[in-house]
């Protein structure tokens, strides 16, 4: 299980911007509500492995970037 603590939201949001994506794109891809998304960004709910895998592809993240955003 990955995650479980506050993600590095500033890095995550910069990756969204670099890929010309908005929060609504993430909500659609992960099929979650804005409330759930906000809780995940604050670390109140973890991103699960499947969600992290989808985000890795969507945001073109390297394994190191995934670790930096979701694990460190």
PDB file of C-alpha atoms in Angstrom:
ATOM      1  CA  UNK A   1       0.000   0.000   0.000  1.00  0.00           C
ATOM      2  CA  UNK A   2       1.412   3.351  -1.046  1.00  0.00           C
ATOM      3  CA  UNK A   3       0.601   6.718   0.436  1.00  0.00           C
ATOM      4  CA  UNK A   4      -1.211   7.239   3.714  1.00  0.00           C
ATOM      5  CA  UNK A   5       0.345  10.561   4.557  1.00  0.00           C
ATOM      6  CA  UNK A   6       0.179  14.038   3.140  1.00  0.00           C
ATOM      7  CA  UNK A   7       1.398  14.112  -0.419  1.00  0.00           C
ATOM      8  CA  UNK A   8       3.615  16.881  -1.719  1.00  0.00           C
ATOM      9  CA  UNK A   9       0.662  18.819  -3.114  1.00  0.00           C
ATOM     10  CA  UNK A  10       2.799  21.689  -4.430  1.00  0.00           C
ATOM     11  CA  UNK A  11       4.796  19.309  -6.651  1.00  0.00           C
ATOM     12  CA  UNK A  12       1.630  17.453  -7.644  1.00  0.00           C
ATOM     13  CA  UNK A  13      -0.083  20.695  -8.655  1.00  0.00           C
ATOM     14  CA  UNK A  14       2.959  21.830 -10.636  1.00  0.00           C
ATOM     15  CA  UNK A  15       2.826  18.544 -12.575  1.00  0.00           C
ATOM     16  CA  UNK A  16      -0.848  19.212 -13.309  1.00  0.00           C
ATOM     17  CA  UNK A  17       0.055  22.626 -14.708  1.00  0.00           C
ATOM     18  CA  UNK A  18       2.972  21.274 -16.754  1.00  0.00           C
ATOM     19  CA  UNK A  19       0.591  18.792 -18.364  1.00  0.00           C
ATOM     20  CA  UNK A  20      -2.143  21.407 -18.915  1.00  0.00           C
ATOM     21  CA  UNK A  21      -4.499  19.509 -16.627  1.00  0.00           C
ATOM     22  CA  UNK A  22      -6.985  20.776 -14.066  1.00  0.00           C
ATOM     23  CA  UNK A  23      -8.389  19.222 -10.920  1.00  0.00           C
ATOM     24  CA  UNK A  24     -11.530  18.329 -12.892  1.00  0.00           C
ATOM     25  CA  UNK A  25      -9.381  16.157 -15.177  1.00  0.00           C
ATOM     26  CA  UNK A  26      -8.099  14.228 -12.167  1.00  0.00           C
ATOM     27  CA  UNK A  27     -11.620  13.886 -10.751  1.00  0.00           C
ATOM     28  CA  UNK A  28     -12.775  12.419 -14.044  1.00  0.00           C
ATOM     29  CA  UNK A  29      -9.813  10.059 -14.449  1.00  0.00           C
ATOM     30  CA  UNK A  30      -9.969   8.751 -10.870  1.00  0.00           C
ATOM     31  CA  UNK A  31     -13.762   8.934 -10.679  1.00  0.00           C
ATOM     32  CA  UNK A  32     -13.722  10.668  -7.326  1.00  0.00           C
ATOM     33  CA  UNK A  33     -15.536  13.694  -5.939  1.00  0.00           C
ATOM     34  CA  UNK A  34     -13.889  17.051  -5.353  1.00  0.00           C
ATOM     35  CA  UNK A  35     -14.275  16.470  -1.604  1.00  0.00           C
ATOM     36  CA  UNK A  36     -12.399  13.154  -1.843  1.00  0.00           C
ATOM     37  CA  UNK A  37      -9.743  14.771  -4.037  1.00  0.00           C
ATOM     38  CA  UNK A  38      -9.208  17.567  -1.497  1.00  0.00           C
ATOM     39  CA  UNK A  39      -8.981  15.036   1.342  1.00  0.00           C
ATOM     40  CA  UNK A  40      -6.365  13.104  -0.616  1.00  0.00           C
ATOM     41  CA  UNK A  41      -4.319  16.254  -1.258  1.00  0.00           C
ATOM     42  CA  UNK A  42      -4.410  17.051   2.459  1.00  0.00           C
ATOM     43  CA  UNK A  43      -3.411  13.509   3.387  1.00  0.00           C
ATOM     44  CA  UNK A  44      -6.709  12.776   5.130  1.00  0.00           C
ATOM     45  CA  UNK A  45      -7.300   9.920   2.674  1.00  0.00           C
ATOM     46  CA  UNK A  46      -4.495   8.094   0.881  1.00  0.00           C
ATOM     47  CA  UNK A  47      -4.228   7.652  -2.859  1.00  0.00           C
ATOM     48  CA  UNK A  48      -4.451   3.919  -3.502  1.00  0.00           C
ATOM     49  CA  UNK A  49      -2.087   1.983  -5.785  1.00  0.00           C
ATOM     50  CA  UNK A  50      -4.508   2.062  -8.709  1.00  0.00           C
ATOM     51  CA  UNK A  51      -4.970   5.838  -8.406  1.00  0.00           C
ATOM     52  CA  UNK A  52      -1.223   6.417  -8.195  1.00  0.00           C
ATOM     53  CA  UNK A  53      -0.707   4.243 -11.265  1.00  0.00           C
ATOM     54  CA  UNK A  54      -3.295   6.257 -13.228  1.00  0.00           C
ATOM     55  CA  UNK A  55      -1.752   9.538 -12.088  1.00  0.00           C
ATOM     56  CA  UNK A  56       1.724   8.325 -13.042  1.00  0.00           C
ATOM     57  CA  UNK A  57       0.548   7.757 -16.603  1.00  0.00           C
ATOM     58  CA  UNK A  58      -1.623  10.874 -16.818  1.00  0.00           C
ATOM     59  CA  UNK A  59       1.101  13.178 -15.499  1.00  0.00           C
ATOM     60  CA  UNK A  60       4.011  11.376 -17.205  1.00  0.00           C
ATOM     61  CA  UNK A  61       5.728  10.839 -13.844  1.00  0.00           C
ATOM     62  CA  UNK A  62       8.947   8.886 -13.420  1.00  0.00           C
ATOM     63  CA  UNK A  63       9.245   6.352 -10.605  1.00  0.00           C
ATOM     64  CA  UNK A  64      11.398   8.860  -8.721  1.00  0.00           C
ATOM     65  CA  UNK A  65       8.736  11.554  -9.099  1.00  0.00           C
ATOM     66  CA  UNK A  66       6.044   9.163  -7.844  1.00  0.00           C
ATOM     67  CA  UNK A  67       8.189   8.404  -4.797  1.00  0.00           C
ATOM     68  CA  UNK A  68       8.876  12.103  -4.208  1.00  0.00           C
ATOM     69  CA  UNK A  69       5.213  13.126  -4.426  1.00  0.00           C
ATOM     70  CA  UNK A  70       3.475  10.183  -2.751  1.00  0.00           C
ATOM     71  CA  UNK A  71       6.039   8.470  -0.509  1.00  0.00           C
ATOM     72  CA  UNK A  72       8.679  10.829   0.876  1.00  0.00           C
TER      73      UNK A  72
END
